[in-house]
Coordinates of C-alpha atoms and ligand atoms in Angstrom, one line a residue:
M17 CA 107.2 50.3 121.5
T18 CA 104.6 49.8 118.5
F19 CA 101.8 52.1 118.0
S20 CA 98.5 51.3 116.2
G21 CA 97.4 53.6 112.7
T22 CA 95.2 55.7 115.2
Q23 CA 97.7 56.3 117.3
L24 CA 100.4 57.3 114.5
T25 CA 97.5 59.6 112.9
A26 CA 97.0 61.3 116.4
M27 CA 100.8 61.7 116.7
H28 CA 100.9 63.5 113.3
A29 CA 97.8 65.7 113.2
P30 CA 98.0 69.4 113.5
L31 CA 97.9 70.9 116.6
L32 CA 94.7 72.7 117.8
G33 CA 94.8 76.4 118.7
V34 CA 91.7 77.1 120.7
N35 CA 90.7 80.8 120.0
I36 CA 89.0 82.0 122.7
D37 CA 88.6 85.9 121.6
H38 CA 84.8 85.3 121.4
V39 CA 84.3 84.5 125.3
A40 CA 85.3 87.9 125.7
T41 CA 83.4 89.0 123.4
V42 CA 79.9 87.9 125.0
R43 CA 81.2 88.8 128.2
N44 CA 82.2 92.4 126.7
A45 CA 78.6 92.9 125.7
R46 CA 77.4 93.2 129.2
G47 CA 80.9 94.6 130.5
G48 CA 81.8 93.0 133.9
F49 CA 83.3 89.5 134.3
F50 CA 81.1 86.5 132.8
P51 CA 81.5 84.2 131.0
D52 CA 85.3 84.7 131.7
P53 CA 87.7 84.0 128.4
V54 CA 90.2 82.7 131.3
A55 CA 87.8 80.3 132.7
A56 CA 86.9 79.2 129.2
A57 CA 90.6 78.3 128.5
Q58 CA 91.3 76.1 131.5
L59 CA 88.2 74.5 130.5
A60 CA 89.5 74.4 126.8
V61 CA 92.8 72.7 128.1
E62 CA 91.0 70.5 130.1
G63 CA 89.0 69.3 127.1
G64 CA 92.3 69.0 125.2
A65 CA 93.5 72.5 123.3
D66 CA 97.1 72.3 122.9
I67 CA 97.7 75.7 122.5
I68 CA 95.0 78.8 123.8
T69 CA 95.7 81.5 121.4
F70 CA 94.3 85.1 121.5
H71 CA 94.1 88.5 119.9
L72 CA 94.6 91.9 122.1
R73 CA 93.5 94.0 119.6
E74 CA 94.2 97.9 119.8
D75 CA 90.5 98.9 120.6
R76 CA 90.6 96.2 123.1
R77 CA 87.2 94.8 121.9
H78 CA 87.2 91.3 123.2
I79 CA 90.4 90.4 125.1
R80 CA 91.7 92.8 127.7
D81 CA 95.3 93.4 129.3
D82 CA 94.0 92.1 132.2
D83 CA 93.2 88.9 130.3
V84 CA 96.1 88.5 129.2
V85 CA 98.1 88.6 132.4
R86 CA 95.4 86.1 134.3
L87 CA 96.1 83.7 131.1
K88 CA 100.0 83.9 131.5
E89 CA 99.3 82.6 135.6
A90 CA 96.2 80.4 134.7
I91 CA 97.6 78.3 131.5
G92 CA 99.5 75.2 131.4
V93 CA 100.1 74.7 127.6
P94 CA 101.7 77.2 125.3
L95 CA 99.9 80.8 124.7
N96 CA 99.8 82.3 121.2
F97 CA 99.5 85.9 121.3
E98 CA 97.8 87.4 118.4
A99 CA 98.5 91.2 117.7
A100 CA 99.8 94.0 115.4
V101 CA 103.2 94.5 114.9
T102 CA 102.8 98.1 116.9
D103 CA 105.1 99.5 119.3
E104 CA 102.5 99.1 122.2
M105 CA 102.2 95.6 121.4
I106 CA 105.9 94.4 120.8
A107 CA 106.5 96.2 124.5
I108 CA 103.3 94.1 126.0
I109 CA 104.1 90.8 124.5
E110 CA 107.9 91.2 125.8
R111 CA 106.4 91.8 129.0
T112 CA 104.1 88.7 129.1
A113 CA 106.4 86.7 127.2
P114 CA 103.9 84.4 126.2
E115 CA 105.7 80.7 124.2
H116 CA 103.9 81.7 120.7
V117 CA 103.5 85.0 119.4
C118 CA 101.3 85.5 115.6
L119 CA 101.8 89.1 114.3
V120 CA 98.8 90.0 112.6
P121 CA 97.3 93.0 110.4
E122 CA 94.5 94.9 112.1
R123 CA 92.3 97.5 110.9
R124 CA 89.9 99.3 113.2
Q125 CA 86.6 98.8 111.1
E126 CA 87.4 95.1 110.3
V127 CA 85.0 92.4 112.3
T128 CA 87.7 90.2 112.3
T129 CA 91.1 89.7 110.8
E130 CA 90.5 90.1 107.1
G131 CA 93.6 89.8 105.1
G132 CA 97.2 88.6 105.6
L133 CA 100.0 91.3 107.0
D134 CA 101.9 93.1 104.3
V135 CA 105.5 91.4 105.2
L136 CA 106.8 92.4 102.0
G137 CA 105.6 96.2 102.1
Q138 CA 107.3 96.6 105.9
L139 CA 110.2 94.0 105.9
A140 CA 112.3 96.3 108.1
R141 CA 109.5 96.6 110.6
V142 CA 108.4 93.1 110.9
S143 CA 112.2 91.9 110.9
D144 CA 112.8 94.3 113.9
A145 CA 109.8 92.9 115.6
C146 CA 110.8 89.4 114.9
Q147 CA 114.1 90.0 116.2
R148 CA 112.6 91.9 119.4
L149 CA 110.1 88.9 120.4
A150 CA 112.6 86.1 119.5
A151 CA 115.1 87.7 121.7
A152 CA 112.1 88.2 124.6
G153 CA 111.8 84.2 124.2
S154 CA 109.0 83.7 121.9
R155 CA 108.5 81.6 118.8
V156 CA 107.1 84.1 116.4
S157 CA 104.7 83.6 113.3
L158 CA 103.4 85.7 110.6
F159 CA 99.7 85.3 109.8
I160 CA 100.0 85.6 106.2
G161 CA 98.2 85.0 102.5
A162 CA 99.7 81.8 100.5
D163 CA 101.2 84.6 98.4
P164 CA 104.9 83.6 97.3
G165 CA 106.0 87.0 97.7
Q166 CA 104.6 87.3 101.5
I167 CA 106.3 83.9 102.1
E168 CA 109.9 84.5 100.7
A169 CA 109.4 87.9 102.6
S170 CA 108.6 86.1 105.7
A171 CA 111.7 83.9 105.8
K172 CA 113.8 87.3 105.1
A173 CA 112.5 88.7 108.2
G174 CA 113.5 85.9 110.3
A175 CA 110.3 84.4 111.2
P176 CA 110.6 80.9 112.4
C177 CA 106.7 80.2 111.0
I178 CA 104.0 81.3 109.0
E179 CA 100.4 81.3 109.4
L180 CA 98.2 80.9 106.1
H181 CA 95.0 82.4 105.9
T182 CA 92.4 80.3 105.0
G183 CA 89.3 82.7 105.5
A184 CA 89.0 82.8 101.3
L185 CA 88.7 79.0 101.4
A186 CA 86.4 79.2 104.3
N187 CA 84.2 81.8 102.5
A188 CA 84.2 79.5 99.4
W189 CA 83.2 76.6 101.6
W190 CA 80.6 78.3 103.4
A191 CA 79.1 79.0 100.0
G192 CA 79.5 76.3 98.0
D193 CA 81.5 77.1 95.8
T194 CA 83.1 73.7 94.9
A195 CA 85.4 75.5 92.2
L196 CA 87.0 78.0 94.0
V197 CA 87.2 75.6 97.1
E198 CA 89.7 73.5 94.9
A199 CA 91.4 76.9 93.4
E200 CA 92.2 78.1 97.3
M201 CA 93.2 74.6 98.4
A202 CA 95.6 74.6 95.4
R203 CA 97.0 77.9 96.2
L204 CA 97.6 76.5 100.2
K205 CA 99.1 73.7 99.1
A206 CA 101.6 75.6 96.8
G207 CA 102.3 78.2 99.7
I208 CA 102.9 75.4 102.1
Q209 CA 105.6 73.3 99.4
L210 CA 107.1 77.0 99.4
G211 CA 107.5 77.4 102.9
R212 CA 108.5 74.1 103.5
S213 CA 111.6 74.7 100.7
L214 CA 112.0 77.6 102.9
G215 CA 112.6 75.8 105.9
L216 CA 109.2 78.1 107.7
R217 CA 106.9 75.5 110.0
T218 CA 103.5 76.5 108.6
H219 CA 100.0 76.9 110.5
A220 CA 97.1 77.7 108.9
G221 CA 93.4 79.2 110.3
H222 CA 90.5 82.1 109.8
G223 CA 87.2 80.6 109.1
L224 CA 87.6 77.2 109.5
A225 CA 84.3 74.6 110.6
L226 CA 82.6 71.6 110.6
S227 CA 80.5 69.9 108.3
S228 CA 77.9 69.4 110.7
D229 CA 77.6 73.0 111.6
L230 CA 76.5 74.1 107.8
P231 CA 72.8 75.4 107.4
M232 CA 70.1 72.9 107.5
A233 CA 69.9 72.7 103.1
R234 CA 73.5 71.4 102.4
D235 CA 74.8 67.5 103.4
P236 CA 76.3 67.5 106.9
R237 CA 78.5 64.7 105.2
E238 CA 80.0 67.2 103.0
T239 CA 83.6 67.0 103.8
S240 CA 84.9 70.1 106.3
S241 CA 87.1 72.9 105.7
A242 CA 88.8 71.7 109.2
F243 CA 89.1 68.3 107.4
M244 CA 90.7 69.8 104.2
V245 CA 93.4 71.8 105.8
A246 CA 94.1 68.9 108.3
A247 CA 94.8 67.2 105.2
L248 CA 97.3 69.8 103.7
P249 CA 100.6 67.8 104.9
D250 CA 102.9 69.9 106.5
V251 CA 100.4 72.4 108.4
A252 CA 101.5 71.5 111.8
E253 CA 98.6 73.8 113.6
L254 CA 94.9 74.4 113.1
H255 CA 94.0 77.9 114.8
I256 CA 90.1 78.0 114.8
G257 CA 87.7 80.6 116.9
H258 CA 84.7 81.7 115.9
A259 CA 83.1 78.4 114.8
L260 CA 84.5 76.2 117.4
I261 CA 83.5 78.4 120.3
G262 CA 79.6 79.0 118.2
R263 CA 79.5 74.8 118.0
A264 CA 79.8 75.1 122.0
L265 CA 76.8 77.0 121.8
F266 CA 75.4 73.5 121.4
V267 CA 77.2 70.8 122.5
G268 CA 79.5 72.5 125.1
L269 CA 83.1 74.0 125.1
R270 CA 84.9 70.2 125.5
Q271 CA 82.8 68.4 122.9
A272 CA 83.2 71.1 120.5
I273 CA 87.0 70.7 120.9
S274 CA 87.1 66.9 120.8
D275 CA 84.9 67.1 117.4
F276 CA 87.2 69.4 116.2
K277 CA 90.4 67.4 117.2
A278 CA 88.6 64.7 115.8
E279 CA 88.3 66.0 112.4
A280 CA 91.7 67.3 112.1
I281 CA 93.0 63.2 113.4
R282 CA 90.9 62.3 110.3
G283 CA 92.1 65.2 108.2
R284 CA 95.7 64.0 108.6
A285 CA 95.0 60.3 108.2
F286 CA 93.5 61.0 104.6
S287 CA 96.9 62.8 103.5
T288 CA 98.9 59.8 104.3
V289 CA 101.3 60.5 107.1
Ligands
PXP26 N1 94.2 82.8 113.2 C1 94.5 84.2 113.5 C2 96.0 84.5 113.1 C3 93.6 85.0 113.7 O1 93.3 86.5 113.9 C4 92.3 84.3 114.0 C5 91.1 85.0 114.2 O2 90.8 86.0 113.6 C6 92.0 82.7 114.0 C7 93.1 81.9 113.2 C8 90.6 82.1 114.4 O3 89.5 82.6 113.3 P1 88.2 82.4 113.3 O4 88.0 82.8 114.7 O5 87.6 82.7 112.2 O6 88.5 80.7 113.8

């Protein structure tokens, strides 16, 4: 069997995890049932999402417990269940048995997940969670900053995967701060290399966007943060929520997903497979 260049690149492009939390945020603004994040997840799968990502927060500000049950029943692609390392969340995940879990830090006052998980500072607790979740059949990933100490601690904790927090890169990109973008890209690259040397599978996410979503004054042909991160060799999955759901308001969910997937393929093609 022979493959064309485009097919090869698509095969090697990072998988796209679509985070549906913000559909639930809009629903919860009025309570009730609409718009339904589970219906959005079904549409996202039809539109090409490889993974459905959601975060059940302690305060249930977006995804609710009944959404988790319905997602498990309705969605045919892997679910990536994001949660804090608490006894309550670990028990819910054990009951749900999603294909993937991403352990994240959580502070009630934060607007979104602002920093990475401190694995180093709570190694025993995170190791225990990794063991329990692996025993429940879930593949565990730890959402951390690209910091060598945290990456090494993640390997020690027994997690097979890490997700590198791209928030600092994304903020620098939105601000048009080229020097900071370069510094953050170098940090991510070094983190990915270290992860690879420790046998970890690496994912990335937070704040990633397309250039056509930049403010009017900026050039829509600028290299996007989604492209840059997809171009990093060895990033196996991208997890994207806010900018994708925001874009869907203008172009529809299917189109937004296909735009982000196309960007991931272009980025990966640039990185020479
Ligand atoms: N990855 C993780 C672990 C997250 O917690 C989130 C949401 O905060 C994302 C990716 C997606 O970030 P965003 O919504 O900014 O695209």
